[in-house]
Coordinates of C-alpha atoms and ligand atoms in Angstrom, one line a residue:
X1 CA 26.6 -26.7 1.2
X2 CA 23.5 -28.8 1.9
X3 CA 23.1 -31.3 -1.0
X4 CA 20.2 -33.3 -2.2
X5 CA 20.3 -37.1 -3.0
X6 CA 20.7 -36.2 -6.7
X7 CA 24.0 -34.4 -6.0
X8 CA 22.6 -30.9 -6.5
X9 CA 22.6 -28.4 -3.7
X10 CA 19.3 -28.8 -1.9
X11 CA 17.8 -25.5 -2.8
X12 CA 14.8 -26.0 -0.5
X13 CA 17.0 -26.4 2.6
X14 CA 16.8 -23.4 4.9
X15 CA 20.4 -23.9 6.0
X16 CA 21.5 -22.8 2.5
X17 CA 20.1 -19.3 3.2
X18 CA 21.3 -18.8 6.7
X19 CA 23.6 -15.9 5.8
X20 CA 20.9 -14.1 3.8
X21 CA 18.4 -14.5 6.6
X22 CA 20.6 -12.4 9.0
X23 CA 19.6 -8.8 9.7
X24 CA 20.3 -6.7 6.6
X25 CA 23.4 -5.1 8.1
X26 CA 25.0 -8.5 8.5
X27 CA 23.3 -10.3 5.6
X28 CA 25.0 -11.8 2.6
X29 CA 23.1 -11.8 -0.7
X30 CA 21.5 -15.0 -2.2
X31 CA 23.9 -17.8 -3.1
X32 CA 25.2 -17.0 -6.6
X33 CA 23.7 -20.3 -8.0
X34 CA 20.3 -18.6 -7.5
X35 CA 21.2 -16.5 -10.6
X36 CA 22.8 -19.1 -12.8
X37 CA 22.1 -22.7 -12.0
X38 CA 19.7 -24.8 -14.1
X39 CA 18.6 -26.9 -11.2
X40 CA 17.9 -23.8 -9.1
X41 CA 15.8 -22.5 -11.9
X42 CA 13.9 -25.7 -12.2
X43 CA 13.1 -25.8 -8.4
X44 CA 12.3 -22.1 -8.4
X45 CA 9.7 -22.5 -11.2
X46 CA 7.8 -25.0 -9.0
X47 CA 8.3 -23.4 -5.6
X48 CA 8.1 -19.7 -6.5
X49 CA 6.4 -19.2 -9.9
X50 CA 3.8 -21.9 -9.6
X51 CA 2.7 -20.6 -6.1
X52 CA 2.8 -16.8 -6.6
X53 CA 0.3 -14.3 -7.9
X54 CA 2.0 -13.6 -11.3
X55 CA 1.1 -10.6 -13.3
X56 CA 0.2 -11.5 -16.9
X57 CA -1.3 -8.4 -18.5
X58 CA -3.9 -5.7 -18.2
X59 CA -7.7 -5.6 -18.2
X60 CA -7.6 -3.0 -21.0
X61 CA -6.2 -5.8 -23.3
X62 CA -9.4 -7.7 -22.9
X63 CA -12.2 -5.1 -22.8
X64 CA -14.9 -7.2 -24.6
X65 CA -16.5 -10.6 -24.1
X66 CA -14.4 -13.2 -25.9
X67 CA -11.2 -11.1 -25.9
X68 CA -8.3 -13.3 -24.9
X69 CA -4.6 -13.2 -24.3
X70 CA -2.3 -16.2 -24.2
X71 CA 0.3 -16.2 -21.5
X72 CA 2.8 -18.5 -19.8
X73 CA 3.5 -19.0 -16.1
X74 CA 6.0 -21.4 -14.7
X75 CA 6.3 -22.9 -18.3
X76 CA 2.6 -23.6 -18.2
X77 CA 0.6 -22.4 -21.3
X78 CA -2.5 -20.4 -20.2
X79 CA -4.9 -18.0 -21.6
X80 CA -7.0 -15.3 -19.9
X81 CA -10.3 -14.1 -21.3
X82 CA -13.3 -11.8 -20.7
X83 CA -16.4 -14.0 -20.2
X84 CA -20.0 -13.1 -21.2
X85 CA -20.8 -11.5 -17.8
X86 CA -17.7 -9.2 -17.9
X87 CA -15.6 -11.3 -15.5
X88 CA -12.1 -12.5 -16.1
X89 CA -11.2 -16.1 -16.3
X90 CA -7.9 -18.0 -16.8
X91 CA -7.6 -21.5 -18.2
X92 CA -4.8 -23.9 -19.2
X93 CA -4.3 -23.6 -22.9
X94 CA -5.0 -27.2 -23.5
X95 CA -7.9 -29.2 -25.1
X96 CA -9.5 -31.9 -22.9
X97 CA -9.6 -34.3 -25.8
X98 CA -6.0 -35.1 -26.8
X99 CA -4.2 -32.1 -25.4
X100 CA -3.9 -29.7 -28.3
X101 CA -3.1 -26.1 -27.6
X102 CA -6.3 -24.2 -28.0
X103 CA -5.3 -20.6 -28.7
X104 CA -2.3 -19.6 -30.6
X105 CA -2.4 -15.9 -30.0
X106 CA -4.4 -12.9 -28.7
X107 CA -7.7 -12.4 -30.3
X108 CA -11.5 -12.6 -29.8
X109 CA -13.6 -15.7 -29.9
X110 CA -17.3 -16.4 -29.5
X111 CA -16.5 -20.0 -28.5
X112 CA -13.0 -21.5 -28.0
X113 CA -12.7 -24.0 -30.8
X114 CA -9.9 -26.6 -30.8
X115 CA -8.0 -26.5 -34.1
X116 CA -7.4 -30.3 -34.0
X117 CA -10.8 -32.0 -34.0
X118 CA -13.1 -29.0 -33.4
X119 CA -14.2 -29.5 -29.8
X120 CA -15.8 -26.2 -28.7
X121 CA -15.9 -24.6 -25.3
X122 CA -17.9 -21.7 -23.9
X123 CA -16.2 -18.5 -22.6
X124 CA -17.0 -19.9 -19.1
X125 CA -15.0 -23.1 -19.9
X126 CA -17.9 -25.5 -20.4
X127 CA -17.4 -28.2 -23.1
X128 CA -20.2 -27.5 -25.7
X129 CA -19.6 -29.6 -28.7
X130 CA -17.6 -32.7 -29.7
X131 CA -18.2 -33.1 -33.4
X132 CA -18.8 -36.8 -34.5
X133 CA -17.6 -38.0 -31.1
X134 CA -20.1 -40.4 -29.6
X135 CA -22.5 -39.4 -32.3
X136 CA -22.9 -35.9 -30.9
X137 CA -23.4 -33.2 -33.4
X138 CA -23.4 -35.6 -36.4
X139 CA -25.5 -34.2 -39.3
X140 CA -28.6 -36.1 -40.2
X141 CA -27.9 -39.0 -42.4
X142 CA -24.2 -39.2 -41.6
X143 CA -24.2 -41.6 -38.7
X144 CA -23.6 -44.7 -40.9
X145 CA -20.7 -43.1 -42.7
X146 CA -18.9 -42.4 -39.4
X147 CA -19.6 -45.9 -38.0
X148 CA -21.0 -44.2 -34.9
X149 CA -22.9 -47.2 -33.7
X150 CA -19.9 -49.3 -33.0
X151 CA -17.2 -46.7 -32.4
X152 CA -18.3 -44.7 -29.4
X153 CA -16.4 -43.5 -26.4
X154 CA -18.2 -45.3 -23.5
X155 CA -19.6 -43.4 -20.5
X156 CA -18.5 -40.1 -22.0
X157 CA -20.2 -37.0 -20.6
X158 CA -19.3 -33.5 -21.8
X159 CA -19.8 -32.1 -18.3
X160 CA -16.8 -34.1 -17.1
X161 CA -14.5 -32.3 -19.5
X162 CA -14.6 -28.5 -19.0
X163 CA -11.5 -26.4 -19.5
X164 CA -9.0 -26.6 -16.7
X165 CA -9.4 -23.4 -14.8
X166 CA -6.7 -21.3 -13.1
X167 CA -7.2 -18.7 -10.4
X168 CA -7.4 -15.2 -11.8
X169 CA -7.8 -11.9 -10.0
X170 CA -7.2 -8.2 -10.7
X171 CA -5.9 -5.1 -9.1
X172 CA -5.1 -1.7 -10.6
X173 CA -6.1 -2.9 -14.0
X174 CA -3.5 -5.6 -13.8
X175 CA -4.4 -9.3 -14.3
X176 CA -2.9 -11.8 -12.0
X177 CA -3.0 -15.6 -12.1
X178 CA -2.0 -18.2 -9.6
X179 CA -1.4 -21.9 -10.4
X180 CA -1.7 -22.8 -6.7
X181 CA -5.3 -23.4 -5.4
X182 CA -4.0 -23.2 -1.8
X183 CA -2.3 -19.8 -2.2
X184 CA -3.4 -16.8 -0.2
X185 CA -6.0 -14.5 -2.0
X186 CA -4.6 -11.7 -4.1
X187 CA -5.9 -9.1 -1.6
X188 CA -3.6 -10.5 1.1
X189 CA -0.7 -10.7 -1.3
X190 CA -1.1 -7.0 -2.2
X191 CA -1.1 -5.9 1.5
X192 CA -1.8 -2.2 1.8
X193 CA -1.1 -1.3 -1.9
X194 CA -4.8 -0.7 -2.7
X195 CA -5.0 1.8 0.1
X196 CA -1.8 3.5 -0.8
X197 CA -2.9 4.0 -4.4
X198 CA -6.6 4.6 -3.8
X199 CA -6.3 8.1 -5.4
X200 CA -4.4 7.0 -8.5
X201 CA -6.9 5.8 -11.1
X202 CA -4.7 2.9 -12.2
X203 CA -7.6 0.6 -13.1
X204 CA -8.9 3.2 -15.6
X205 CA -5.6 3.5 -17.5
X206 CA -5.0 2.3 -21.1
X207 CA -1.9 0.6 -22.4
X208 CA -0.6 3.0 -25.0
X209 CA 3.0 2.0 -25.6
X210 CA 4.9 -1.3 -25.3
X211 CA 8.5 -2.2 -26.0
X212 CA 9.8 -5.8 -25.7
X213 CA 13.2 -6.8 -24.4
X214 CA 15.1 -10.1 -24.4
X215 CA 17.5 -9.6 -21.5
X216 CA 20.6 -11.7 -20.9
X217 CA 20.1 -11.8 -17.1
X218 CA 18.2 -13.7 -14.4
X219 CA 14.8 -12.2 -13.6
X220 CA 15.9 -11.5 -10.0
X221 CA 18.7 -9.2 -11.1
X222 CA 16.1 -7.1 -13.0
X223 CA 13.8 -6.9 -9.9
X224 CA 16.7 -6.1 -7.6
X225 CA 18.0 -3.4 -9.9
X226 CA 14.6 -1.8 -10.0
X227 CA 14.2 -1.6 -6.2
X228 CA 17.5 0.2 -5.2
X229 CA 18.6 3.7 -6.1
X230 CA 22.3 3.2 -5.1
X231 CA 23.2 2.8 -8.8
X232 CA 21.5 6.0 -10.0
X233 CA 24.5 8.5 -10.0
X234 CA 26.6 6.0 -12.0
X235 CA 24.0 4.3 -14.0
X236 CA 21.4 7.0 -14.7
X237 CA 22.9 10.5 -14.4
X238 CA 20.1 11.9 -16.6
X239 CA 17.4 10.3 -14.5
X240 CA 18.8 12.0 -11.4
X241 CA 17.9 15.3 -13.0
X242 CA 14.2 14.6 -12.4
X243 CA 14.3 11.8 -9.7
X244 CA 16.9 13.2 -7.4
X245 CA 19.3 10.9 -5.6
X246 CA 18.7 12.6 -2.3
X247 CA 14.9 12.8 -2.8
X248 CA 14.5 9.0 -2.5
X249 CA 12.7 7.5 0.5
X250 CA 11.6 4.1 1.8
X251 CA 8.0 3.5 1.0
X252 CA 7.0 0.2 2.6
X253 CA 4.1 -1.5 4.3
X254 CA 2.6 -5.0 4.6
X255 CA 2.3 -7.0 1.4
X256 CA 4.5 -8.9 -1.1
X257 CA 6.1 -5.8 -2.4
X258 CA 9.3 -3.7 -2.1
X259 CA 8.8 0.0 -2.4
X260 CA 10.5 3.3 -2.5
X261 CA 9.5 6.8 -3.7
X262 CA 11.0 10.0 -5.0
X263 CA 9.5 13.1 -3.3
X264 CA 9.5 15.7 -4.6
X265 CA 10.2 15.0 -8.3
X266 CA 12.4 17.7 -9.9
X267 CA 11.7 19.7 -13.0
X268 CA 14.3 19.6 -15.8
X269 CA 12.9 20.3 -19.2
X270 CA 16.3 19.5 -20.8
X271 CA 15.8 15.9 -19.5
X272 CA 12.1 15.2 -19.8
X273 CA 8.9 17.2 -20.2
X274 CA 5.7 15.4 -19.3
X275 CA 2.9 17.5 -20.7
X276 CA 0.1 15.4 -19.3
X277 CA -2.2 16.6 -16.6
X278 CA -1.8 15.0 -13.1
X279 CA -4.5 12.6 -12.0
X280 CA -7.3 14.6 -10.4
X281 CA -7.8 13.1 -7.0
X282 CA -4.1 13.1 -5.8
X283 CA -3.0 14.8 -2.6
X284 CA -0.5 17.6 -3.0
X285 CA 2.4 15.3 -2.0
X286 CA 1.2 12.6 -4.4
X287 CA 1.0 15.1 -7.3
X288 CA 4.7 15.9 -6.7
X289 CA 6.0 12.3 -6.2
X290 CA 6.8 9.1 -8.0
X291 CA 6.3 5.7 -6.4
X292 CA 8.4 2.6 -7.3
X293 CA 7.0 -0.7 -6.2
X294 CA 8.2 -4.1 -7.2
X295 CA 5.3 -6.5 -6.7
X296 CA 6.7 -10.0 -6.2
X297 CA 7.6 -11.8 -8.4
X298 CA 7.3 -10.1 -11.7
X299 CA 5.9 -6.6 -12.1
X300 CA 7.7 -3.4 -11.3
X301 CA 5.4 -0.4 -11.1
X302 CA 6.6 3.2 -11.8
X303 CA 3.6 5.3 -10.5
X304 CA 3.9 8.9 -11.6
X305 CA 1.4 11.7 -11.0
X306 CA 0.2 11.6 -14.6
X307 CA 1.2 8.2 -16.1
X308 CA 2.0 4.7 -15.1
X309 CA 4.9 2.6 -16.4
X310 CA 5.5 -1.1 -15.7
X311 CA 8.2 -3.7 -16.3
X312 CA 6.3 -6.9 -16.8
X313 CA 8.6 -9.9 -17.1
X314 CA 9.0 -13.6 -17.0
X315 CA 12.1 -15.8 -16.9
X316 CA 12.9 -17.8 -20.1
X317 CA 15.9 -19.5 -18.5
X318 CA 18.3 -19.2 -15.6
X319 CA 20.1 -16.3 -17.3
X320 CA 17.5 -14.9 -19.6
X321 CA 14.3 -12.9 -19.2
X322 CA 11.6 -11.6 -21.5
X323 CA 10.4 -8.2 -20.5
X324 CA 7.7 -5.8 -21.6
X325 CA 8.1 -2.1 -20.8
X326 CA 4.5 -0.8 -20.8
X327 CA 3.2 2.7 -20.6
X328 CA -0.4 3.4 -19.5
X329 CA -2.3 6.7 -19.4
X330 CA -5.7 7.9 -18.6
X331 CA -8.0 7.7 -21.7
X332 CA -9.1 11.3 -21.3
X333 CA -5.7 12.5 -22.5
X334 CA -5.8 10.6 -25.7
X335 CA -7.8 13.3 -27.5
X336 CA -5.3 16.1 -26.7
X337 CA -3.6 17.7 -29.7
X338 CA -0.1 16.3 -30.2
X339 CA -0.7 13.4 -27.8
X340 CA 1.1 10.8 -30.0
X341 CA 4.3 12.9 -30.0
X342 CA 4.1 13.4 -26.3
X343 CA 3.7 9.7 -25.6
X344 CA 6.5 8.9 -28.0
X345 CA 8.8 11.3 -26.3
X346 CA 8.0 10.1 -22.7
X347 CA 8.3 6.5 -23.7
X348 CA 11.6 7.1 -25.5
X349 CA 13.1 8.6 -22.3
X350 CA 12.0 5.6 -20.2
X351 CA 13.3 3.2 -22.7
X352 CA 16.6 5.1 -22.6
X353 CA 16.7 4.6 -18.9
X354 CA 15.7 1.0 -19.2
X355 CA 18.5 0.4 -21.8
X356 CA 20.9 1.6 -19.2
X357 CA 19.5 -0.8 -16.7
X358 CA 19.6 -3.7 -19.1
X359 CA 23.3 -3.1 -19.7
X360 CA 23.9 -3.0 -15.9
X361 CA 22.0 -6.3 -15.1
X362 CA 23.6 -8.1 -18.0
X363 CA 26.9 -7.0 -16.5
X364 CA 25.9 -8.5 -13.2
X365 CA 24.9 -11.8 -14.9
X366 CA 28.3 -12.0 -16.6
X367 CA 30.0 -11.3 -13.2
X368 CA 28.1 -13.9 -11.1
X369 CA 29.3 -16.5 -13.5
X370 CA 32.6 -16.2 -11.6
X371 CA 32.8 -19.3 -9.3
X372 CA 35.1 -17.4 -6.9
X373 CA 32.2 -15.0 -6.0
X374 CA 30.3 -16.2 -3.0
X375 CA 27.8 -13.4 -2.6
X376 CA 28.1 -9.8 -1.3
X377 CA 27.0 -7.5 1.4
X378 CA 24.1 -5.1 1.6
X379 CA 23.7 -1.5 2.8
X380 CA 20.6 -0.7 4.8
X381 CA 20.0 2.8 3.3
X382 CA 19.9 1.7 -0.3
X383 CA 19.4 -2.1 -0.3
X384 CA 17.0 -3.0 2.4
X385 CA 14.3 -3.6 -0.3
X386 CA 16.6 -6.2 -1.9
X387 CA 17.0 -8.0 1.4
X388 CA 13.2 -8.0 1.8
X389 CA 12.8 -9.4 -1.8
X390 CA 15.4 -12.1 -1.2
X391 CA 13.7 -13.2 2.0
X392 CA 10.4 -13.4 0.1
X393 CA 12.1 -15.7 -2.4
X394 CA 13.6 -17.8 0.4
X395 CA 10.2 -18.1 2.2
X396 CA 8.8 -19.7 -1.0
X397 CA 11.9 -21.8 -1.8
X398 CA 12.0 -23.4 1.7
Ligands
FES401 FE1 -8.8 -30.9 -29.3 FE2 -9.0 -33.2 -30.4 S1 -7.3 -32.3 -29.3 S2 -10.5 -31.7 -30.4

């Protein structure tokens, strides 16, 4: 194995991935250290997470000027807010004075006020006020008390200390950030997804249910589990009643995603009844199909004809992941009689399916701890999306 000077395997060396780079029918899965090793996790954070378009939330979470959410990407504290002109902005969650965290949690603010010494920033990131600092903002008659005349910061100009901005873009109502100023635009990252889902009103949907998971598995195992249906007969017999094993198809185009679909969906009232109307602009085929898209690195989309489910996750260690299961629906359905019971019932079923997946991926995490395991083989019919995903990861790692 290629080693770095520090004694670790050199996880940026293309030679390490030669077996995974082969055509899918000959390929071996990623080196098992990718799922368990601290050093791999450290390098991956810099090479993958700090250079990708990472999903962090939804536009509907910040509908009004000043609404903000705190998020974390590649261990970096950030926040996203709605500015006064209705745009989205992302900033590092750090004050330009002595580095305090600015925002502790989601909320709404007219200005962003540092809790430490009160510096204030506009919603556009401009430094507005620095109380008592260099005599600025000192109430009349207080200058002597604060010894301003002989204690000033020299050559200090507020314009030199705006909030530190991060790239922030949106698609389908999802907010993405990218720590890398040189990364490709989000539109290029998405490939043909905007065209594929042009008739699904994803950007209009509202987040109506969320369940949080702490999963004892590497984030890549969660993504890989999502994008193959080989495990359905054994892992999800109930799901097969509505998303038939033999009704799955590849659904792939250009872009940083791995897709498949179920067409047509099956009706089985004993398994799940979705009493929501289908989106109005769909083609006949779309109104009978579900699309499953994992958008690299961290959001899995379940696009149904009448609702939208996502797995939004981030790694919290080499073998642990924090995940939200989120359900979004069109606001028009929220006034329907009995809607809360309907949403609860639908969400309960998807969490039941997700609970099954969590048990499976935690089982894989336990298994890949075995040093004797050197990686496995892939089957084109079911696991080509995993091969595609692993090659995306290698592209960024190397
Ligand atoms: Fe923010 Fe001092 S650290 S005002």
